[in-house]
N, CA and C of each residue as an Amber inpcrd file, in Angstrom:
protein
   732
 132.2650000 111.5860000 101.8260000 130.9240000 111.2430000 101.3090000
 130.7670000 109.7310000 101.2980000 129.7280000 109.2650000 101.9980000
 129.4510000 107.8070000 102.0240000 128.4720000 107.4740000 100.9500000
 128.7520000 106.3500000 100.2710000 127.8980000 105.9120000  99.1080000
 127.5260000 104.4660000  99.2140000 126.8320000 104.0170000  98.2050000
 126.5990000 102.5530000  97.9610000 125.6670000 101.9290000  98.9910000
 124.7330000 102.6450000  99.5670000 123.6920000 101.9650000 100.3350000
 122.3660000 102.7310000 100.0810000 121.3070000 102.2510000 100.5730000
 119.9960000 102.7940000 100.3030000 119.4550000 103.4480000 101.5910000
 118.6020000 104.4600000 101.3920000 117.9580000 105.1110000 102.5130000
 116.4560000 104.9640000 102.3250000 115.8040000 104.4910000 103.4530000
 114.3820000 104.4340000 103.5000000 113.8260000 105.6880000 104.1600000
 112.7930000 106.2740000 103.5450000 112.2180000 107.4980000 104.1500000
 110.6970000 107.3390000 104.1080000 110.0380000 107.4270000 105.2880000
 108.6080000 107.4210000 105.3790000 108.0720000 108.7590000 104.9950000
 107.1730000 108.8060000 104.0350000 106.4180000 110.0800000 103.7350000
 105.1450000 110.1050000 104.4490000 104.6660000 108.9460000 104.9020000
 103.3850000 108.8690000 105.6320000 103.4440000 107.5940000 106.4950000
 102.8460000 107.6230000 107.6730000 102.9330000 106.4450000 108.5400000
 101.7570000 105.4880000 108.3850000 100.5940000 105.9910000 108.1510000
  99.4370000 105.0900000 108.1400000  99.2970000 104.3730000 106.8200000
  98.5270000 103.2860000 106.8190000  98.3820000 102.3800000 105.6160000
  96.9450000 101.9650000 105.5840000  96.5040000 101.6670000 104.3270000
  95.1190000 101.1960000 104.1620000  95.0420000  99.6910000 104.3380000
  96.1950000  99.0040000 104.5330000  96.1810000  97.5570000 104.7450000
  96.7960000  97.3010000 106.1480000  96.6900000  96.0410000 106.5770000
  97.2190000  95.6260000 107.8760000  97.8410000  94.2170000 107.7380000
  98.9860000  94.2180000 107.0230000  99.6800000  92.9310000 106.7000000
 100.3710000  92.3990000 107.9510000 100.2260000  91.1070000 108.2390000
 100.6980000  90.5880000 109.4830000 102.2080000  90.2680000 109.4360000
 102.9160000  90.7190000 108.4030000 104.3750000  90.5540000 108.3440000
 105.0830000  91.9230000 108.2270000 104.3730000  93.0350000 108.4930000
 104.9050000  94.3400000 108.2110000 106.0900000  94.6780000 109.1020000
 107.2100000  94.9490000 108.4980000 108.3960000  95.2740000 109.3190000
 108.3370000  96.7460000 109.8720000 107.3580000  97.5280000 109.3660000
 107.1800000  98.9020000 109.8560000 106.0190000  98.9610000 110.8410000
 105.4410000  97.8420000 111.1440000 104.3610000  97.6960000 112.2060000
 103.0950000  98.4830000 111.8140000 102.8550000  98.6840000 110.5460000
 101.6510000  99.4070000 110.1760000 100.4250000  98.6330000 110.5410000
 100.5810000  97.3000000 110.7690000  99.4380000  96.4850000 111.1440000
  99.1130000  96.6550000 112.6540000  99.9960000  97.2100000 113.4450000
  99.7650000  97.3800000 114.8620000  99.6170000  98.8790000 115.2220000
 100.4010000  99.7190000 114.6630000 100.3090000 101.1550000 114.9390000
  99.5370000 101.7680000 113.7850000  98.5130000 102.5060000 114.0850000
  97.7000000 103.1390000 113.0150000  97.7640000 104.6880000 113.1770000
  98.9850000 105.2090000 113.1290000  99.1060000 106.6820000 113.2710000
  98.6210000 107.3970000 112.0130000  98.4750000 108.6740000 112.0820000
  98.0670000 109.4050000 110.8990000  99.0730000 110.5640000 110.6150000
 100.3210000 110.2650000 110.7540000 101.3690000 111.2100000 110.4860000
 101.6600000 111.3590000 109.0070000 101.5200000 112.6130000 108.5130000
 101.9120000 112.8550000 107.1430000 103.0760000 113.9010000 107.1620000
 104.1280000 113.5590000 106.5140000 105.3300000 114.4000000 106.5360000
 105.2930000 115.3440000 105.3710000 105.5210000 116.6350000 105.6730000
 105.3840000 117.6270000 104.6310000 106.6810000 117.6950000 103.8150000
 106.6350000 118.3400000 102.6640000 107.7920000 118.4800000 101.8230000
 108.8890000 119.3150000 102.5950000 108.3960000 120.2720000 103.3570000
 109.3710000 121.1110000 104.1150000 110.0610000 120.2750000 105.2100000
 109.3120000 119.4100000 105.8960000 109.9350000 118.5190000 106.8620000
 110.9600000 117.5610000 106.2400000 110.5640000 117.0150000 105.1390000
 111.4460000 116.0240000 104.4680000 112.7080000 116.7500000 103.9850000
 112.5430000 117.9240000 103.3660000 113.6680000 118.6320000 102.8450000
 114.6670000 118.9740000 103.9050000 114.1680000 119.4120000 105.0880000
 115.0690000 119.7220000 106.2080000 115.9160000 118.5170000 106.6170000
 115.2580000 117.3440000 106.6990000 116.0130000 116.1570000 107.0500000
 116.9680000 115.6970000 105.9960000 116.5480000 115.7720000 104.7410000
 117.4320000 115.3950000 103.6450000 118.6090000 116.3050000 103.5400000
 118.4310000 117.6000000 103.7010000 119.4940000 118.5410000 103.5640000
 120.5360000 118.4060000 104.7010000 120.0820000 117.9510000 105.8360000
 120.9990000 117.7080000 106.9310000 122.0930000 116.7210000 106.5550000
 121.6670000 115.6320000 105.8640000 122.5600000 114.5430000 105.6350000
 123.1310000 114.5740000 104.1960000 122.6340000 115.4470000 103.3460000
 123.0340000 115.4240000 101.9280000 124.5800000 115.6780000 101.7490000
 125.2430000 116.5290000 102.5410000 126.6700000 116.7000000 102.3710000
 127.4750000 115.4890000 102.7620000 126.8750000 114.5200000 103.4300000
 127.6380000 113.3860000 104.0080000 127.2750000 112.0590000 103.3310000
 126.1460000 112.0180000 102.6750000 125.6020000 110.7410000 102.1310000
 125.2230000 110.8740000 100.7010000 125.5750000 109.8990000  99.9190000
 125.0820000 109.8160000  98.5310000 124.5460000 108.4410000  98.3500000
 123.2830000 108.1600000  98.7080000 122.7250000 106.7750000  98.6120000
 122.5550000 106.3980000  97.2140000 122.6720000 105.1010000  96.9610000
 122.3700000 104.5570000  95.6420000 120.9180000 104.6870000  95.2720000
 120.0880000 104.4990000  96.3320000 118.6510000 104.6660000  96.1450000
 118.1090000 105.3860000  97.3280000 117.0560000 106.1980000  97.0830000
 116.1910000 106.7340000  98.1230000 114.8030000 106.1180000  97.9830000
 114.3940000 105.3690000  98.9710000 113.0260000 104.6980000  98.9140000
 112.0520000 105.5590000  99.6300000 111.0300000 105.9760000  98.9550000
 109.9070000 106.7160000  99.5770000 108.7810000 105.6980000  99.8640000
 108.4340000 105.5560000 101.1300000 107.4760000 104.4790000 101.5040000
 106.6550000 104.8830000 102.6890000 105.9840000 103.9540000 103.3080000
 105.1560000 104.1960000 104.4460000 105.1320000 102.9690000 105.3470000
 103.9970000 102.8120000 105.9970000 102.6850000 103.1350000 105.5780000
 102.5010000 102.9280000 104.0970000 101.4910000 103.5850000 103.5580000
 101.2360000 103.4830000 102.1220000 101.4840000 104.8610000 101.5060000
 102.5940000 105.0750000 100.7380000 102.9380000 106.4340000 100.2820000
 101.9260000 107.0730000  99.3560000 101.0890000 106.2600000  98.6030000
 100.1800000 106.8630000  97.7080000  99.0150000 107.5040000  98.4310000
  98.9330000 107.2930000  99.7430000  97.9400000 108.0690000 100.5660000
  98.3880000 109.5020000 100.7840000  99.6250000 109.7940000 100.5330000
 100.1520000 111.1570000 100.6910000  99.5930000 112.0110000  99.5460000
  98.9500000 113.1080000  99.8820000  98.3880000 113.9700000  98.8620000
  99.3860000 114.6430000  97.9020000 100.6150000 114.8130000  98.3910000
 101.6290000 115.5230000  97.6210000 102.7960000 114.6050000  97.2500000
 102.5050000 113.3210000  97.0160000 103.5550000 112.3660000  96.7310000
 104.3660000 112.7800000  95.5080000 103.7240000 113.2280000  94.4480000
 104.4440000 113.6070000  93.2460000 105.4680000 114.7020000  93.5200000
 105.0840000 115.7230000  94.2440000 105.9550000 116.8300000  94.5760000
 107.0270000 116.4100000  95.5560000 106.7340000 115.4310000  96.4680000
 107.6810000 114.8880000  97.3620000 108.7800000 114.1810000  96.5760000
 108.3720000 113.3300000  95.6050000 109.3240000 112.6190000  94.8240000
 110.1360000 113.6210000  93.9640000 109.5480000 114.6330000  93.4300000
 110.3070000 115.6590000  92.6660000 111.3580000 116.3060000  93.5100000
 110.9760000 116.6580000  94.7460000 111.9560000 117.3540000  95.6280000
 113.0580000 116.3510000  95.9990000 112.7240000 115.1220000  96.2380000
 113.7220000 114.0900000  96.5840000 114.7560000 114.0190000  95.4460000
 114.3140000 114.0350000  94.1840000 115.1880000 113.9120000  93.0650000
 116.1060000 115.1620000  92.9620000 115.5580000 116.2880000  93.3550000
 116.3760000 117.4930000  93.3130000 117.4790000 117.5050000  94.3600000
 117.1230000 117.0260000  95.5760000 118.0790000 117.0120000  96.7090000
 119.1140000 115.9020000  96.5130000 118.6420000 114.6710000  96.1860000
 119.5020000 113.5330000  95.9930000 119.6410000 113.3130000  94.4680000
 120.2830000 114.2520000  93.8280000 120.2870000 114.2690000  92.3430000
 121.1170000 113.1800000  91.7080000 121.9350000 112.5010000  92.4770000
 122.6890000 111.3730000  91.9470000 122.1330000 110.0340000  92.4200000
 121.0140000 110.0140000  93.0870000 120.4050000 108.7950000  93.6160000
 119.1190000 108.4380000  92.8010000 118.8900000 107.1360000  92.7480000
 117.6100000 106.7150000  92.1380000 116.5420000 106.8550000  93.1940000
 115.3880000 107.3620000  92.7770000 114.2470000 107.5280000  93.6340000
 113.2060000 106.3700000  93.3280000 112.8650000 105.6180000  94.3790000
 111.9430000 104.5000000  94.1770000 110.8340000 104.6430000  95.1620000
 109.6660000 104.1890000  94.7620000 108.4190000 104.2330000  95.5520000
 108.0800000 102.8120000  95.9120000 107.8030000 102.5290000  97.1880000
 107.2790000 101.1920000  97.6590000 105.7900000 101.3670000  97.9310000
 104.9260000 100.6350000  97.2810000 103.5030000 100.8830000  97.3460000
 102.7480000  99.5930000  97.2130000 101.5410000  99.5250000  97.7900000
 100.6620000  98.3440000  97.4770000  99.8130000  98.6250000  96.2540000
  99.9550000  99.8140000  95.6410000  99.3630000 100.0500000  94.3270000
  97.9350000 100.4500000  94.2940000  97.2660000 100.4540000  95.4220000
  95.8050000 100.6620000  95.3510000  95.4310000 102.0890000  94.9920000
  96.2750000 103.0550000  95.2720000  95.9360000 104.4610000  94.9540000
  96.9120000 105.1010000  94.0080000  97.5200000 104.3310000  93.1400000
  98.4120000 104.9100000  92.1560000  97.7550000 105.8430000  91.2050000
  96.4690000 105.6220000  90.9850000  95.7080000 106.4770000  90.0440000
  95.5890000 107.9140000  90.5820000  95.8610000 108.1040000  91.8790000
  95.7900000 109.4730000  92.4400000  96.9950000 110.3410000  92.0190000
  98.0030000 109.6670000  91.4330000  99.2820000 110.3460000  91.1620000
  99.7090000 110.0650000  89.7320000  98.9480000 110.6020000  88.7620000
  99.1850000 110.2640000  87.3380000 100.5360000 110.7910000  86.7930000
 101.1730000 111.7400000  87.4890000 102.4710000 112.2640000  86.9980000
 103.6500000 111.7680000  87.7620000 103.4200000 110.7170000  88.5940000
 104.5050000 110.2260000  89.4580000 105.6830000 109.7320000  88.6140000
 105.4250000 109.2050000  87.3880000 106.4830000 108.6670000  86.6150000
 107.4980000 109.6950000  86.1080000 107.2000000 110.9580000  86.2330000
 108.0910000 112.0120000  85.8310000 109.2940000 112.1780000  86.8520000
 109.0560000 111.6320000  88.0580000 109.9750000 111.9640000  89.1380000
 110.6870000 110.8060000  89.7910000 110.3270000 109.5780000  89.4360000
 110.9230000 108.4000000  90.0520000 111.5490000 107.4590000  89.0370000
 112.5320000 106.6540000  89.4810000 113.1350000 105.7040000  88.6730000
 112.4350000 104.3690000  88.6030000 111.8010000 104.0550000  89.6480000
 111.0920000 102.7600000  89.6760000 110.1430000 102.6220000  90.8080000
 109.3160000 101.6110000  90.7400000 108.2790000 101.3660000  91.7560000
 108.4400000  99.8660000  92.1750000 108.3950000  99.6230000  93.4780000
 108.2490000  98.2720000  93.9660000 106.7680000  98.1000000  94.3980000
 106.0630000  97.2910000  93.6280000 104.6630000  97.0850000  93.9070000
 104.5130000  95.8660000  94.7310000 103.9810000  96.0750000  95.9630000
 103.8520000  95.0360000  96.9210000 102.5580000  94.2250000  96.6100000
 102.7460000  93.0480000  96.1140000 101.5990000  92.2270000  95.5800000
 100.9210000  91.4980000  96.7340000  99.7120000  91.9880000  97.0030000
  98.8790000  91.4300000  98.0840000  97.6330000  90.7590000  97.5670000
  97.3560000  90.8030000  96.3230000  96.0690000  90.4400000  95.7960000
  96.1720000  89.2940000  94.7740000  95.0820000  88.5140000  94.7550000
  95.0650000  87.4140000  93.7700000  95.0510000  87.9360000  92.3300000
  94.2680000  88.9710000  92.1530000  94.1560000  89.6080000  90.7990000
  94.7680000  90.9210000  90.8220000  95.9840000  91.0780000  90.2230000
  96.6820000  92.3260000  90.1650000  96.4270000  93.0360000  88.8860000
  95.5350000  92.5390000  88.0280000  95.3350000  93.0500000  86.7090000
  95.0040000  94.5440000  86.6930000  94.0250000  94.9710000  87.5620000
  93.5810000  96.3330000  87.5470000  94.6970000  97.2630000  87.9920000
  95.5180000  96.8270000  88.9870000  96.6040000  97.6860000  89.4980000
  97.6880000  97.7640000  88.4520000  98.0030000  96.6410000  87.7780000
  99.0050000  96.6790000  86.7240000  98.5640000  97.5470000  85.5690000
  97.2550000  97.5570000  85.3060000  96.7380000  98.4500000  84.2790000
  96.9950000  99.9210000  84.5870000  96.8570000 100.2500000  85.9230000
  97.1260000 101.6310000  86.3220000  98.6190000 101.9610000  86.0530000
  99.4430000 101.0040000  86.1610000 100.8790000 101.2360000  86.0320000
 101.3530000 101.3950000  84.5820000 100.4550000 101.0990000  83.6460000
 100.8090000 101.2290000  82.2650000 101.2870000 102.6160000  81.9010000
 100.6840000 103.6030000  82.5590000 101.0950000 104.9860000  82.2870000
 102.5200000 105.2650000  82.6410000 103.1750000 104.3680000  83.3650000
 104.5610000 104.5810000  83.7560000 105.5380000 104.0910000  82.7000000
 105.0400000 103.5380000  81.5430000 105.9190000 103.0720000  80.5340000
 106.9140000 102.0570000  81.0890000 106.3510000 101.0460000  81.7060000
 107.1790000 100.0320000  82.4110000 108.1220000  99.3840000  81.4300000
 109.3770000  99.3350000  81.7590000 110.3610000  98.7010000  80.8890000
 110.6790000  97.2510000  81.3420000 110.4230000  97.0110000  82.5740000
 110.8000000  95.6570000  83.0930000 109.9450000  95.3460000  84.3100000
 109.4980000  94.1000000  84.3660000 108.7130000  93.6320000  85.5430000
 109.3990000  92.4500000  86.0780000 109.7600000  92.4720000  87.3090000
 110.5080000  91.3380000  87.9820000 109.7480000  90.9500000  89.2290000
 109.4330000  89.6880000  89.4160000 108.8530000  89.1810000  90.6200000
 109.9410000  88.6410000  91.5440000 109.8410000  88.9210000  92.8140000
 110.7530000  88.3590000  93.7940000 109.9790000  88.1430000  95.1000000
 110.3350000  87.0270000  95.7470000 109.7110000  86.7390000  97.0790000
 110.6530000  87.1570000  98.1320000 110.3990000  88.3760000  98.6490000
 111.2600000  88.9670000  99.6780000 110.5380000  89.3630000 100.9130000
 109.3510000  88.7610000 101.1850000 108.7240000  89.0030000 102.4450000
 109.2700000  88.0710000 103.5130000 109.6510000  88.5800000 104.6200000
 110.0880000  87.7880000 105.7450000 109.4330000  88.2480000 107.0100000
 109.2690000  87.3390000 107.9570000 108.8600000  87.7590000 109.2590000
 110.0090000  88.1730000 110.0760000 109.9240000  89.3400000 110.6760000
 110.9730000  89.8330000 111.5210000 110.6450000  89.6310000 113.0080000
 109.4530000  89.1520000 113.2670000 108.9700000  88.8980000 114.6230000
 107.9280000  87.8370000 114.5960000 107.7330000  87.1610000 115.7240000
 106.6280000  86.1470000 115.8830000 105.3760000  86.8350000 116.2480000
 104.3060000  86.2270000 115.9700000 102.9850000  86.7080000 116.4470000
 102.4370000  85.7000000 117.4540000 102.2000000  86.1590000 118.6770000
 101.6660000  85.3320000 119.7180000 100.4050000  86.0210000 120.2130000
  99.2710000  85.3480000 119.9590000  97.9660000  85.9010000 120.2580000
  97.7860000  87.3310000 119.6750000  98.3310000  87.4310000 118.4400000
  98.2320000  88.6950000 117.6740000  99.1750000  89.7810000 118.1500000
 100.0810000  89.4270000 119.0500000 101.0640000  90.3940000 119.5810000
 102.4410000  90.1160000 119.0520000 103.1910000  91.0520000 118.5820000
 104.5630000  90.7910000 118.0560000 105.5110000  90.4530000 119.2070000
 106.2530000  89.3690000 119.0300000 107.2320000  88.9660000 119.9900000
 108.5280000  88.6790000 119.2740000 109.7230000  88.9930000 119.9580000
 110.9930000  88.8010000 119.2930000 111.3560000  87.3350000 119.1730000
 112.1740000  87.0680000 118.1670000 112.6920000  85.6760000 117.9950000
 113.7070000  85.3280000 119.0390000 114.7560000  86.1360000 119.1890000
 115.8080000  85.9280000 120.1790000 116.3870000  84.4770000 120.0290000
 116.9130000  84.2220000 118.8570000 117.5040000  82.9150000 118.5380000
 118.8940000  82.6940000 119.0640000 119.3790000  83.7230000 119.8820000
 120.6540000  83.6630000 120.4800000 121.8010000  83.5060000 119.4840000
 121.6220000  84.1160000 118.3500000 122.7240000  84.1940000 117.3420000
 122.5440000  85.4640000 116.5460000 122.8700000  86.6110000 117.2250000
 122.6530000  87.8650000 116.5830000 123.5520000  88.0690000 115.3470000
 124.6870000  87.3640000 115.3300000 125.5310000  87.4600000 114.1350000
 124.8550000  86.8720000 112.9130000 124.2590000  85.7220000 113.1140000
 123.5170000  85.0870000 112.0270000 122.2590000  85.9380000 111.6090000
 121.6660000  86.5420000 112.6400000 120.4570000  87.3620000 112.3330000
 120.9190000  88.5430000 111.4570000 122.0480000  89.1560000 111.7590000
 122.5800000  90.2680000 110.9440000 123.0220000  89.7800000 109.5410000
 123.7510000  88.6750000 109.5550000 124.2750000  88.2070000 108.2930000
 123.1820000  87.8380000 107.2970000 122.0510000  87.3730000 107.7920000
 120.9580000  86.9050000 106.9140000 119.8910000  87.9510000 106.7630000
 120.1500000  89.1400000 107.2360000 119.1640000  90.1860000 107.1870000
 119.0910000  90.8000000 105.7330000 117.8830000  90.8920000 105.2300000
 117.7230000  91.4640000 103.8680000 117.6930000  93.0250000 103.9030000
 117.6600000  93.5640000 105.1170000 117.4990000  95.0200000 105.2400000
 118.7980000  95.6900000 105.7230000 119.9120000  94.9490000 105.8340000
 121.0500000  95.5110000 106.4360000 121.8220000  96.6080000 105.5590000
 121.4180000  96.7270000 104.3240000 122.0190000  97.7560000 103.4530000
 121.0230000  98.8830000 103.2520000 119.8860000  98.8170000 103.9740000
 118.8850000  99.9300000 103.8610000 118.8820000 100.6730000 105.2020000
 119.3260000 101.9160000 105.1850000 119.3490000 102.7450000 106.3960000
 118.0300000 103.5510000 106.4120000 117.4560000 103.6960000 107.5800000
 116.2210000 104.4130000 107.7790000 116.5780000 105.8620000 108.2330000
 116.0500000 106.8480000 107.5490000 116.1240000 108.2370000 108.0070000
 114.8050000 108.6500000 108.5650000 114.8000000 108.9220000 109.8590000
 113.5620000 109.2890000 110.5250000 113.8480000 110.2450000 111.6690000
 113.0340000 111.3180000 111.7780000 113.2490000 112.3730000 112.7870000
 114.6820000 112.8980000 112.7460000 115.2080000 113.0470000 111.5710000
 116.5200000 113.5870000 111.3340000 117.6660000 112.7420000 111.7960000
 117.3750000 111.4850000 112.1990000 118.3920000 110.5530000 112.6740000
 118.4470000 109.3740000 111.7390000 119.5590000 108.6960000 111.7300000
 119.7220000 107.4640000 111.0150000 119.5500000 106.2420000 111.9360000
 118.7840000 105.2830000 111.4170000 118.4990000 104.0700000 112.1830000
 118.9820000 102.8470000 111.4320000 119.3000000 101.8360000 112.1570000
 119.8680000 100.6270000 111.5400000 118.9020000  99.9390000 110.5760000
 117.6400000  99.9060000 110.9590000 116.6520000  99.1650000 110.1630000
 115.2560000  99.6390000 110.5950000 114.2370000  99.3070000 109.8270000
 112.8820000  99.7650000 110.1820000 112.3930000  99.1710000 111.4870000
 112.7930000  97.9780000 111.8430000 112.2860000  97.3810000 113.0710000
 112.5630000  98.2400000 114.3180000 113.8010000  98.8080000 114.3450000
 114.2040000  99.6540000 115.4680000 113.6530000 101.0920000 115.2710000
 113.5870000 101.5240000 114.0180000 113.2130000 102.8990000 113.7720000
 111.7160000 103.1740000 114.1130000 110.8400000 102.1510000 114.0220000
 109.4560000 102.3880000 114.1820000 108.8680000 101.6370000 115.4060000
 109.6770000 101.0600000 116.2520000 109.1750000 100.2490000 117.3190000
 108.4130000 101.0720000 118.3260000 108.8570000 102.2960000 118.6220000
 108.1780000 103.0960000 119.5960000 106.7660000 103.4800000 119.1720000
 106.6140000 103.7080000 117.8690000 105.2560000 104.0820000 117.3630000
 104.2980000 102.9270000 117.5230000 104.8080000 101.6730000 117.4540000
 103.9570000 100.5280000 117.6450000 103.9370000  99.9980000 119.0550000
 104.5330000 100.8140000 120.0090000 104.6340000 100.4000000 121.4090000
 105.2560000  99.0040000 121.6120000 106.3200000  98.7770000 120.8050000
 107.1110000  97.5750000 120.9920000 108.0440000  97.7900000 122.1130000
 107.9450000  97.0690000 123.1950000 108.6710000  97.3000000 124.3770000
 109.7020000  96.1760000 124.6420000 110.7480000  96.1660000 123.8310000
 111.7930000  95.1390000 123.8980000 113.0430000  95.9180000 124.3180000
 113.7750000  95.4430000 125.3600000 114.9210000  96.1770000 125.8240000
 116.0280000  96.3150000 124.7140000 116.1780000  95.3490000 123.8350000
 117.2110000  95.4200000 122.7810000 116.9030000  96.6530000 121.8470000
 115.5700000  96.9250000 121.6490000 115.2010000  98.0390000 120.7810000
 115.2090000  99.3390000 121.6460000 114.7060000  99.2490000 122.8530000
 114.6360000 100.4840000 123.6780000 116.0600000 101.0680000 123.9130000
 117.0730000 100.2250000 123.9890000 118.4420000 100.6420000 124.2990000
 119.2160000 101.1290000 123.0310000 118.5850000 100.9600000 121.8980000
 119.2310000 101.3470000 120.6620000 119.3600000 102.8320000 120.5510000
 120.4840000 103.3780000 120.1060000 120.7250000 104.7980000 119.9690000
 120.9610000 105.0970000 118.5160000 120.0390000 105.8850000 117.9310000
 120.1680000 106.2610000 116.5040000 121.2410000 107.3280000 116.3600000
 121.7610000 107.4400000 115.1410000 122.7850000 108.4460000 114.8910000
 122.1950000 109.7870000 114.4970000 122.5250000 110.7920000 115.2370000
 122.0240000 112.1200000 114.9440000 123.1510000 113.0910000 114.5930000
 124.4000000 112.6600000 114.6030000 125.5450000 113.5300000 114.3300000
 126.2890000 113.0200000 113.1210000 126.3180000 113.7510000 111.9950000
 127.0090000 113.2540000 110.8380000 128.4570000 112.9860000 110.9920000
 129.1040000 113.5820000 111.9710000 130.4880000 113.3430000 112.1980000
 130.8340000 111.9300000 112.5810000 129.8440000 111.1830000 113.1180000
 130.0580000 109.7870000 113.4720000 129.6290000 108.8370000 112.4360000
 129.3070000 109.2670000 111.1950000 128.7130000 108.4460000 110.2050000
 129.5670000 107.3100000 109.7740000 130.8780000 107.4980000 109.4950000
 131.7190000 106.4340000 108.9920000 131.8450000 105.2870000 109.9850000
 132.0490000 105.5750000 111.2370000 132.0970000 104.5180000 112.2240000
 130.7960000 103.7930000 112.3870000 129.6940000 104.6230000 112.3590000
 128.3600000 104.0300000 112.5160000 128.0810000 103.0170000 111.3880000
 128.4370000 103.3490000 110.1920000 128.1760000 102.4290000 109.0600000
 128.9980000 101.1720000 109.1770000 130.0900000 101.1570000 109.8360000
 130.9000000  99.9690000 109.9740000 130.3360000  98.9720000 110.9670000
 129.3990000  99.3740000 111.7560000 128.7850000  98.4150000 112.6970000
 128.0110000  97.3150000 112.0180000 128.1980000  96.1150000 112.5280000
 127.5070000  94.9560000 111.9410000 126.4600000  94.4560000 112.9130000
 126.6570000  93.3360000 113.4850000 125.5870000  92.8040000 114.4550000
 125.6840000  93.6340000 115.7400000 124.4620000  93.9530000 116.1830000
 124.2840000  94.6550000 117.4820000 123.1830000  93.9590000 118.2840000
 122.9970000  94.3880000 119.4780000 122.0420000  93.7310000 120.3780000
 120.6280000  93.7170000 119.7620000 120.2740000  94.7500000 119.0840000
 118.9310000  94.8300000 118.4640000 118.7220000  93.7160000 117.4450000
 119.8320000  93.2310000 116.8180000 119.6980000  92.1960000 115.8100000
 119.1800000  90.8890000 116.3490000 119.3700000  90.7090000 117.6320000
 118.9760000  89.4260000 118.2550000 117.4530000  89.2160000 118.3090000
 116.7050000  90.2560000 118.0700000 115.2480000  90.1600000 118.0690000
 114.7130000  89.5720000 116.7860000 115.5240000  89.6310000 115.7350000
 115.1510000  89.0360000 114.3840000 115.5820000  87.6330000 114.3290000
 114.9670000  86.8680000 113.3870000 115.3300000  85.4370000 113.2450000
 116.7420000  85.2510000 112.7380000 117.4870000  84.2470000 113.2600000
 118.7740000  83.8920000 112.7470000 118.6670000  83.3320000 111.3710000
 117.5820000  82.5860000 111.0870000 117.4020000  81.9750000 109.7500000
 116.0500000  82.3590000 109.2510000 115.9120000  83.5590000 108.7400000
 114.5640000  84.0240000 108.2770000 113.9780000  83.1960000 107.1560000
 112.6970000  82.9520000 107.2240000 112.0490000  82.1970000 106.1750000
 111.1870000  83.0800000 105.2880000 111.1850000  82.8520000 104.0250000
 110.4720000  83.6560000 103.1060000 108.9450000  83.4970000 103.3180000
 108.2220000  84.5740000 103.2770000 106.7420000  84.6160000 103.3260000
 106.2620000  84.3590000 101.8490000 105.0780000  83.8370000 101.7380000
 104.6540000  83.3510000 100.4160000 104.2090000  84.4250000  99.4700000
 104.0030000  85.6980000  99.9450000 103.5240000  86.7000000  99.0920000
 104.6270000  87.4650000  98.4330000 104.7310000  87.5710000  97.0940000
 105.8720000  88.1650000  96.4400000 105.7090000  89.6880000  96.3140000
 106.8090000  90.3180000  95.8690000 106.8040000  91.7060000  95.4220000
 107.0040000  91.7390000  93.9150000 106.4530000  92.7130000  93.3690000
 106.6610000  92.9220000  91.8670000 107.3860000  94.2010000  91.7140000
 108.5690000  94.1460000  91.0760000 109.3620000  95.4130000  90.8580000
 109.0770000  95.9010000  89.5220000 108.7450000  97.1840000  89.3580000
 108.4000000  97.8160000  88.0990000 109.4900000  98.8290000  87.7730000
 110.3350000  98.5040000  86.8240000 111.3800000  99.4450000  86.3900000
 110.8310000 100.3870000  85.3520000 110.9140000 101.6750000  85.5200000
 110.2660000 102.5640000  84.6160000 111.2700000 103.5040000  83.8900000
 112.5840000 103.1460000  83.9820000 113.5530000 103.9690000  83.2530000
 113.8840000 105.2490000  83.9810000 114.5620000 106.1340000  83.3280000
 114.9880000 107.3740000  83.9380000 113.8560000 108.4070000  83.9760000
 113.7260000 109.0730000  85.0930000 112.6310000 110.0930000  85.2080000
 112.9510000 111.2760000  84.4040000 111.8790000 112.0180000  84.0040000
 111.9850000 113.2410000  83.2700000 111.5130000 114.3230000  84.2220000
 112.4380000 115.0110000  84.8450000 112.1170000 116.0290000  85.7970000
 111.6700000 117.2530000  85.1320000 110.4600000 117.7850000  85.4960000
 109.9560000 118.9480000  84.8510000 109.7720000 120.0430000  85.9150000
């Protein structure tokens, strides 16, 4: 059983925003894929005997656009009963999910707005125990005439060493991916050979060796020395969930 890393899982691909630093390319690809509880459960159950993540992140796109987010979070907590369940959201539609706090351990609120007062007011129902601000937005690609282009700084080792996402594994289409940049590049029609040649893990028997991999060719597309973007995240810790 592999432990001590996080898993990112998309519950929905589309987003109501188009942020020009999105590592999931929601600003370029505007799909309308919504993943059902049955689909998610099948993927989670495949890996549950082999993985015990410290956290399972439910995100998108914008997860609060998912009509069944509360039940998705509840099911996640049942399957990954020893993992913390966290939601990554821009907060605009939290009011659609008034019972979400029963099923998640915390929320990362992506702060995009000058006035967050109304969104923070919505979060009061979550009995927030702790609010922490952190500046963790980074550009993983350049924008040239509005088109994403790779950095290719010719130091893939530094790109991997400085990566803020290297301990977050993406579970998508029942496979494990090194990071969101490679997991979602096809949806955004990102045609870079380093990403196109990447092979995701679909066999749990190879998990231990796969997790030992460090820098790979796909890492060379990201910056060797990433610079922080000016918009922060706000982390909202809400304590232990009460599963009903």
